[in-house]
Short mmCIF file of C-alpha atoms in Angstrom, two decimals:
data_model
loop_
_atom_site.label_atom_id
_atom_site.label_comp_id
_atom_site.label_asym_id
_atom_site.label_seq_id
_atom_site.Cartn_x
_atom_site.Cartn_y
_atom_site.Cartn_z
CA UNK A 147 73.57 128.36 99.93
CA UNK A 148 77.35 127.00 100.02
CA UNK A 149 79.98 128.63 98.31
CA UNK A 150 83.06 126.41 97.16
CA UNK A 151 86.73 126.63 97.19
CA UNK A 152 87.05 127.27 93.71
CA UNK A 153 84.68 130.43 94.21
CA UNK A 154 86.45 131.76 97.22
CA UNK A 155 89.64 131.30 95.47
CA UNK A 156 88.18 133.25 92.25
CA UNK A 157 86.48 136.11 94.54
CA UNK A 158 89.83 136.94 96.51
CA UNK A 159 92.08 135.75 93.39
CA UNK A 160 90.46 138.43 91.62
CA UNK A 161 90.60 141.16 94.37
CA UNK A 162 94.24 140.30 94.43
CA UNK A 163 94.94 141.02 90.71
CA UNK A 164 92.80 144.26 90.20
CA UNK A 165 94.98 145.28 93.49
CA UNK A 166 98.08 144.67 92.14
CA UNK A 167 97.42 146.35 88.73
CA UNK A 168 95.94 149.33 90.32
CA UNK A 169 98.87 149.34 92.59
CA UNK A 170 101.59 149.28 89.77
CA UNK A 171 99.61 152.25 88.16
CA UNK A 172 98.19 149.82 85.29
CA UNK A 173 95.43 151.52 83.14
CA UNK A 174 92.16 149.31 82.71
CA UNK A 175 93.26 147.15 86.03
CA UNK A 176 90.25 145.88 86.37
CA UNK A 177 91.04 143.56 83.41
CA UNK A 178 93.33 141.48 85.51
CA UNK A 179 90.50 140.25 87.93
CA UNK A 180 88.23 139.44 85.26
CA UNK A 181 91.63 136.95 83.55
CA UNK A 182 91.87 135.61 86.66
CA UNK A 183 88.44 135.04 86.81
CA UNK A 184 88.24 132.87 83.69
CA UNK A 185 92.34 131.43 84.37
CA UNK A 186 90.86 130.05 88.03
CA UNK A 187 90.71 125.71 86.67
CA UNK A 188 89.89 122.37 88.12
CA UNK A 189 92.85 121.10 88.28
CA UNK A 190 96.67 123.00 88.94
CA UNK A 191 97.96 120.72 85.67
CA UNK A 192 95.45 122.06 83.54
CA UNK A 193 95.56 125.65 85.04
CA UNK A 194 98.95 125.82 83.87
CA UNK A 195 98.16 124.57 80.64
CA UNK A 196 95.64 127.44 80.00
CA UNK A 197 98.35 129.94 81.40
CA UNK A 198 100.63 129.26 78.79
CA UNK A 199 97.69 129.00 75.71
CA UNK A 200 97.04 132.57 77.06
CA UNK A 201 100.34 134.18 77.03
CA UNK A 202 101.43 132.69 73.83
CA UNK A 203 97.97 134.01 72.03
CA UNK A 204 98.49 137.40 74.19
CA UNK A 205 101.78 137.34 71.81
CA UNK A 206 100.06 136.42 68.57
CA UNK A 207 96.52 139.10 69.00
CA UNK A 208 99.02 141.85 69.59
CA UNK A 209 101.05 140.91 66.51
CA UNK A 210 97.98 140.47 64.63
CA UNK A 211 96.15 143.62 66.06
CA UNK A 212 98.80 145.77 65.27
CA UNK A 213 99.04 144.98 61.26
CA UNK A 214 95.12 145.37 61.35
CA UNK A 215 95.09 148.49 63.28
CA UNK A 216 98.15 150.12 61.41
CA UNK A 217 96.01 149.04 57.92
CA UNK A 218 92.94 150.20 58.65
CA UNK A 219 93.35 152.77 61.73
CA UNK A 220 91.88 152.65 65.08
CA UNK A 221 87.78 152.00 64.30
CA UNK A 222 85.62 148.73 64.42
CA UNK A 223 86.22 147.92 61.13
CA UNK A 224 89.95 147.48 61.97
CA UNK A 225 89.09 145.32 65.01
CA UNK A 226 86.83 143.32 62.92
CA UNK A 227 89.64 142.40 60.33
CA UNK A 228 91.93 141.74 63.83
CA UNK A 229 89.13 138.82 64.87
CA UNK A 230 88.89 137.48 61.04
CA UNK A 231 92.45 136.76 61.10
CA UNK A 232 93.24 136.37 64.79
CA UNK A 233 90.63 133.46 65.31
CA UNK A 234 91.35 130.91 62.86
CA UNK A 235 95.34 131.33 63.37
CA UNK A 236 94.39 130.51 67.04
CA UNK A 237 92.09 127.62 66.52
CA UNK A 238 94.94 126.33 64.10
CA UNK A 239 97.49 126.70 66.67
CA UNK A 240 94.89 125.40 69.44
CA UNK A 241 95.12 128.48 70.99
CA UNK A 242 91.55 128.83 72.15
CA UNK A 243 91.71 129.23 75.23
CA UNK A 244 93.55 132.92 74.91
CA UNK A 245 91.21 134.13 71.86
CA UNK A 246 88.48 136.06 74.16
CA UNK A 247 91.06 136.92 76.66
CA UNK A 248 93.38 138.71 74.43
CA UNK A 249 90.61 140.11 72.34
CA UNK A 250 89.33 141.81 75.70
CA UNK A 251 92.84 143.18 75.63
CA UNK A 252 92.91 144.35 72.08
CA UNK A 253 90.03 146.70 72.48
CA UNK A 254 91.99 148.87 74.79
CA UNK A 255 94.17 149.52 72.00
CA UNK A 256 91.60 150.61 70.19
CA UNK A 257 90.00 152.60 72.85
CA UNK A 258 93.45 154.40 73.47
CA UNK A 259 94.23 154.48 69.55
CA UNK A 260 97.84 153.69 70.54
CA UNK A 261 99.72 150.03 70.11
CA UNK A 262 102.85 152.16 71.41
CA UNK A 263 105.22 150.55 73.76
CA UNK A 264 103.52 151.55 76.87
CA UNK A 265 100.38 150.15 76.20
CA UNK A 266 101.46 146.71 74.75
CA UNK A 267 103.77 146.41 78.57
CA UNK A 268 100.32 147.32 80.06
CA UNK A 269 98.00 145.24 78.08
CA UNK A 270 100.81 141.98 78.74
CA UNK A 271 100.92 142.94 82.48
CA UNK A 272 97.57 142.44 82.82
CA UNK A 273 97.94 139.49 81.00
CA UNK A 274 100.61 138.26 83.17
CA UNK A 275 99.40 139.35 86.78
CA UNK A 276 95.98 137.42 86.12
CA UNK A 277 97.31 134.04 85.04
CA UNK A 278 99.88 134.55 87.57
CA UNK A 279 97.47 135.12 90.62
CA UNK A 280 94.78 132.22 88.87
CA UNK A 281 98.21 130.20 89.28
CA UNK A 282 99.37 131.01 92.47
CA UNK A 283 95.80 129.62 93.84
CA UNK A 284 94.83 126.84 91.72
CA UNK A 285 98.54 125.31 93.55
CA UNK A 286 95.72 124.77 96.72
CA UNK A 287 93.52 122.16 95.98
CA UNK A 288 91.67 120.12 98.41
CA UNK A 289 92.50 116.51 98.48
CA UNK A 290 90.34 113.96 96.98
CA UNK A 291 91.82 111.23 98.64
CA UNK A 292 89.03 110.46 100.93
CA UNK A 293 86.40 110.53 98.07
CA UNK A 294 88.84 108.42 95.74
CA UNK A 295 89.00 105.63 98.78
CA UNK A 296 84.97 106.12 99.12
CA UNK A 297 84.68 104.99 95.35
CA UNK A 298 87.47 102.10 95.94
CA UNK A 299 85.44 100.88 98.83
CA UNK A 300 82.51 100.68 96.58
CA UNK A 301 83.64 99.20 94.00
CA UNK A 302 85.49 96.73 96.12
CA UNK A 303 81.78 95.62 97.45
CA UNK A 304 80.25 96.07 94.17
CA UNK A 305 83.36 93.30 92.90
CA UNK A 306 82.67 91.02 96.23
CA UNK A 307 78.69 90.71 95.17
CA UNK A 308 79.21 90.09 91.85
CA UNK A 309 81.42 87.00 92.24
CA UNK A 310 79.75 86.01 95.28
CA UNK A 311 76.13 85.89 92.68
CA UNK A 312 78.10 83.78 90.12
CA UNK A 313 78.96 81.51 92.81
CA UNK A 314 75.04 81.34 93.64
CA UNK A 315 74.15 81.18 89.43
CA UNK A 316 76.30 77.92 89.67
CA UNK A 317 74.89 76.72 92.68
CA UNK A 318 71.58 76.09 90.56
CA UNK A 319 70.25 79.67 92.22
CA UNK A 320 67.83 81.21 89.76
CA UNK A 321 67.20 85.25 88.65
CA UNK A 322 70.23 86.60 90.12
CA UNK A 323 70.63 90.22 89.42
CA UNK A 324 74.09 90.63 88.68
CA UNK A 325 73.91 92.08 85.25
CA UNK A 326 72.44 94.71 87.35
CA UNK A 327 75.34 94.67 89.71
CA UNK A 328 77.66 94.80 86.64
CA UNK A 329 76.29 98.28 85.56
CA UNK A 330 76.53 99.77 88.97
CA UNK A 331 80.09 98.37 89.39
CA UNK A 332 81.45 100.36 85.34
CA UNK A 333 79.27 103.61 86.88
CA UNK A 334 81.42 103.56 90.00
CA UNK A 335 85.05 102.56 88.57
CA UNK A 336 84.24 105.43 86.01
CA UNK A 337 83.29 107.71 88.86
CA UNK A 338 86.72 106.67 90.80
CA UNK A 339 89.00 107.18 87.93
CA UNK A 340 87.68 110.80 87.34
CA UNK A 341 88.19 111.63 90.92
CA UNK A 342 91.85 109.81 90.36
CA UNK A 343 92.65 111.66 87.43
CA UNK A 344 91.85 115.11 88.93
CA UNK A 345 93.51 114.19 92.26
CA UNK A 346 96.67 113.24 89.58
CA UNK A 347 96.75 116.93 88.14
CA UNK A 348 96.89 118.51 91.04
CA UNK A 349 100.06 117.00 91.97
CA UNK A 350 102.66 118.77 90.32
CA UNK A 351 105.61 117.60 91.99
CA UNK A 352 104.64 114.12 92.66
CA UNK A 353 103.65 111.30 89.90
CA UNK A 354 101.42 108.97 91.90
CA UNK A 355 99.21 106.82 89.67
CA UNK A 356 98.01 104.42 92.22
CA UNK A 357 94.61 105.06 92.38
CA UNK A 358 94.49 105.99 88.35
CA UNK A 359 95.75 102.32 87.91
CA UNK A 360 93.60 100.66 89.93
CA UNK A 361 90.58 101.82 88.61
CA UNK A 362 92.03 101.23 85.11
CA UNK A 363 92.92 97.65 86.66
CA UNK A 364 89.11 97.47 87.85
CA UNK A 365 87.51 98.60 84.84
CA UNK A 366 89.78 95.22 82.97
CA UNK A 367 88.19 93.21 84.85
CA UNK A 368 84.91 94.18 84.37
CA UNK A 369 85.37 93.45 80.99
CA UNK A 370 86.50 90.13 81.69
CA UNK A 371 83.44 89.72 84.31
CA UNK A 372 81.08 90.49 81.32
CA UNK A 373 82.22 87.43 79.51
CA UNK A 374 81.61 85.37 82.33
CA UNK A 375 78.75 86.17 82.88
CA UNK A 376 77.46 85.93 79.55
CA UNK A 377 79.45 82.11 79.44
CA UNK A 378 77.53 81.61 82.66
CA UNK A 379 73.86 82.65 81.13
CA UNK A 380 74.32 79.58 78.30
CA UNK A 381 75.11 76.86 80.86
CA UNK A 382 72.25 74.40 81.31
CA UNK A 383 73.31 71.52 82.57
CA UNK A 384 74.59 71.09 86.32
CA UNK A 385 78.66 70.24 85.88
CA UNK A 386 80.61 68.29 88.24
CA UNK A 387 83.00 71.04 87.80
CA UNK A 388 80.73 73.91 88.53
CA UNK A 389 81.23 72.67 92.70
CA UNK A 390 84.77 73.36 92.24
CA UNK A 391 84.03 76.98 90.62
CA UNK A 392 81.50 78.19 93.28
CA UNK A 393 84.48 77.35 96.02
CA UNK A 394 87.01 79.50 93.90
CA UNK A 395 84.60 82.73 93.67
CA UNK A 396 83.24 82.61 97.09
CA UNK A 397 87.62 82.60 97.81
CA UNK A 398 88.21 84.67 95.39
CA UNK A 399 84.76 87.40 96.74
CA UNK A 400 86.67 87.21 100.01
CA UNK A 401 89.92 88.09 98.94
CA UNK A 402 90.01 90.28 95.95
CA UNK A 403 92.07 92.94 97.13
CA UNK A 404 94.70 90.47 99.09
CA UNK A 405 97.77 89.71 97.00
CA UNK A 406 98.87 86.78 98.49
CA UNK A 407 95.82 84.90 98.18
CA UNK A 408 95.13 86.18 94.13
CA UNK A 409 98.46 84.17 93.85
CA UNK A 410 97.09 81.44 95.65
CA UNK A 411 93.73 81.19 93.71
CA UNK A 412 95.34 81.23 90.05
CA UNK A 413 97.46 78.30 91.06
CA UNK A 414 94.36 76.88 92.10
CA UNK A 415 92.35 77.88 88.62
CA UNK A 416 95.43 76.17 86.62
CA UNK A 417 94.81 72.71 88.61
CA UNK A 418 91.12 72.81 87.80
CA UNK A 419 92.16 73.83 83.67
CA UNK A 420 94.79 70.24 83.92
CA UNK A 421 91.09 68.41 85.20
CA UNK A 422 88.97 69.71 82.34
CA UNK A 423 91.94 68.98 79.93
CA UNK A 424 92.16 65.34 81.38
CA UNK A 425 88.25 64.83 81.94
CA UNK A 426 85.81 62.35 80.24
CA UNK A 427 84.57 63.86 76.76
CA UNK A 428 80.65 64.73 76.74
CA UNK A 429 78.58 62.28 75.60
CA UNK A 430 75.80 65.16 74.24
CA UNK A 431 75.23 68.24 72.39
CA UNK A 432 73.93 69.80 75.93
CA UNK A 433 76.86 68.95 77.58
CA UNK A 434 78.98 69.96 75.14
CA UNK A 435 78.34 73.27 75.05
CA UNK A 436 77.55 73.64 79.03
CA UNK A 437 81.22 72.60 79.50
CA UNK A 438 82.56 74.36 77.11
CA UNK A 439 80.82 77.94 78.49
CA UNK A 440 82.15 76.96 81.96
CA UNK A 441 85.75 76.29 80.40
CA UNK A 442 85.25 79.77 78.59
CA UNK A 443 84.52 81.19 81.77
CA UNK A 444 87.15 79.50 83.81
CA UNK A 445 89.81 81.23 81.22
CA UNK A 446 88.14 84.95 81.87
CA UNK A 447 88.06 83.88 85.36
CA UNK A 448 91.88 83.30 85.49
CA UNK A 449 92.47 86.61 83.40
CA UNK A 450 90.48 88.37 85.84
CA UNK A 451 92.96 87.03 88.46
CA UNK A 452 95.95 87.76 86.28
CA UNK A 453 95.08 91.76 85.64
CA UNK A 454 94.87 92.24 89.92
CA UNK A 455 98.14 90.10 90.55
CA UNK A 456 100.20 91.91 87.10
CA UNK A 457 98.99 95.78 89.39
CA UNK A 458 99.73 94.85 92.76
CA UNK A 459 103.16 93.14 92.06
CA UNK A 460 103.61 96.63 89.90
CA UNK A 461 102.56 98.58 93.25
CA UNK A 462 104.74 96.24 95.01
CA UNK A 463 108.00 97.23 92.99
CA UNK A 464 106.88 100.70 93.10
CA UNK A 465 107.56 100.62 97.05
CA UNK A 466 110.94 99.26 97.12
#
């Protein structure tokens, strides 16, 4: 059996709480383990999200409960006309996340048949030492870093093989898998950009969206490998140019994460446009349309180039 970080930091989160309400003489402390229980998130960004969505409908149940409880009196028909108004005005205020919460809270009015002074300090104490413990430990959160570089290294190689089996579809190589390759490369940028995104909001004091655009960079140009690949499928003829091509995807398989040589390869892709441009017309249907696929995918090909060089001269600015 292994227990997790965001268990251990629940179990002794809530230890913590029900101490410090018992300690400060709160009646019903027990309620501030279970809040931090349910305030305990993935993420510190979205942890203090919830915190705030919990105090502000703290604020709005007690409001709420006492109009219901000074209409009808302390009894479950009174609570019942608290939860028929307090819901809705919560889901309309997108206050969800603090509708069982402070419901949990509102019952020990009831239960004490007081909403005096001392109870609604006691009920919002609660309130406030959970989501402030559930704050205090969602701030430690283990870095993803090394998981996030485990899904760029992956999709790096799933990137190299693709372009390397266009190369080897030009070459005249027949049944190469890489629409295969092509779904294991979106499950794996997906994957990365997750892990990015948490790793993101648990930064609070530092904006790095490296990783976040990269994988948004990656997942681009998977969209633009798509199209060439489906270009590629509906050649049929053997092209003079298709020599030229294999050379530039075998570079560019090679270098794909290298800035200097992306540079160096689109320079290269706008020579080989100028030679289509200035190159004998077909003389057949076949041909036709084989070179105009392969001109098709020479244009995704150079937008594929264009996405990687427009996010690392962005990363590149970023550092100076």
């Amino acid at each position: 059996m292994k227990i997790g970080w965001r268990t251990i930091k629940t179990a002794l989160g809530a230890v913590i709480a029900m101490v410090l309400a018992y300690e400060l003489h709160l009646s019903h402390w027990a309620t501030a383990g279970i809040i931090t229980i349910l305030s305990v998130q993935n993420t510190t960004r979205y942890s203090f999200t919830v915190a705030g969505l919990r105090i502000l409908a703290t604020v709005l149940a007690f409001v709420i409960a006492i109009l219901s409880f000074w209409l009808l009196g302390f009894n479950p028909w009174a609570f019942g006309l608290f939860l028929l108004l307090f819901i809705p005005v919560a889901m309309q205020l997108r206050l969800q996340e603090g509708i069982v919460v402070s419901s949990v809270l509102v019952t020990h009015f009831l239960l004490q048949k007081s909403y005096s002074w001392h109870w609604l300090v006691n009920e919002f104490n609660l309130m406030l030492i959970g989501v402030g413990v559930a704050l205090i430990f969602n701030l430690f959160m283990p870095s993803l870093l090394a998981q996030i570089k485990g899904f760029q290294q992956e999709t790096e190689a799933q990137l190299q093989q693709i372009l390397l089996q266009m190369a080897q579809q030009l070459a005249g190589t027949p049944d190469v898998p890489t629409w295969q390759h092509l779904g294991a490369l979106l499950t794996v940028i997906r994957k990365g950009n997750e892990w990015a995104n948490r790793q993101r909001d648990n930064q609070l004091l530092i904006e790095n969206d490296f990783y976040h655009s990269y994988f948004e960079m990656r997942r681009n140009q998977y969209e633009m490998l798509r199209q060439m690949q489906s270009n590629l499928d509906q050649i049929t003829l053997s092209l003079k140019e298709s020599a030229a091509i294999h050379e530039l995807l075998t570079q560019a398989a090679a270098n794909s994460a290298n800035p200097q040589k992306i540079k160096h390869l689109q320079k290269s892709v706008a020579k080989l446009q100028t030679k289509f441009d200035q190159g004998p017309l077909p003389t057949n249907r076949a041909e036709f349309e084989s070179r105009a696929h392969l001109y098709l995918f020479l244009l995704d090909f150079e937008t594929m180039l264009t996405l990687a060089d427009d996010f690392y001269a962005k990363v590149i600015l970023m550092e100076k």
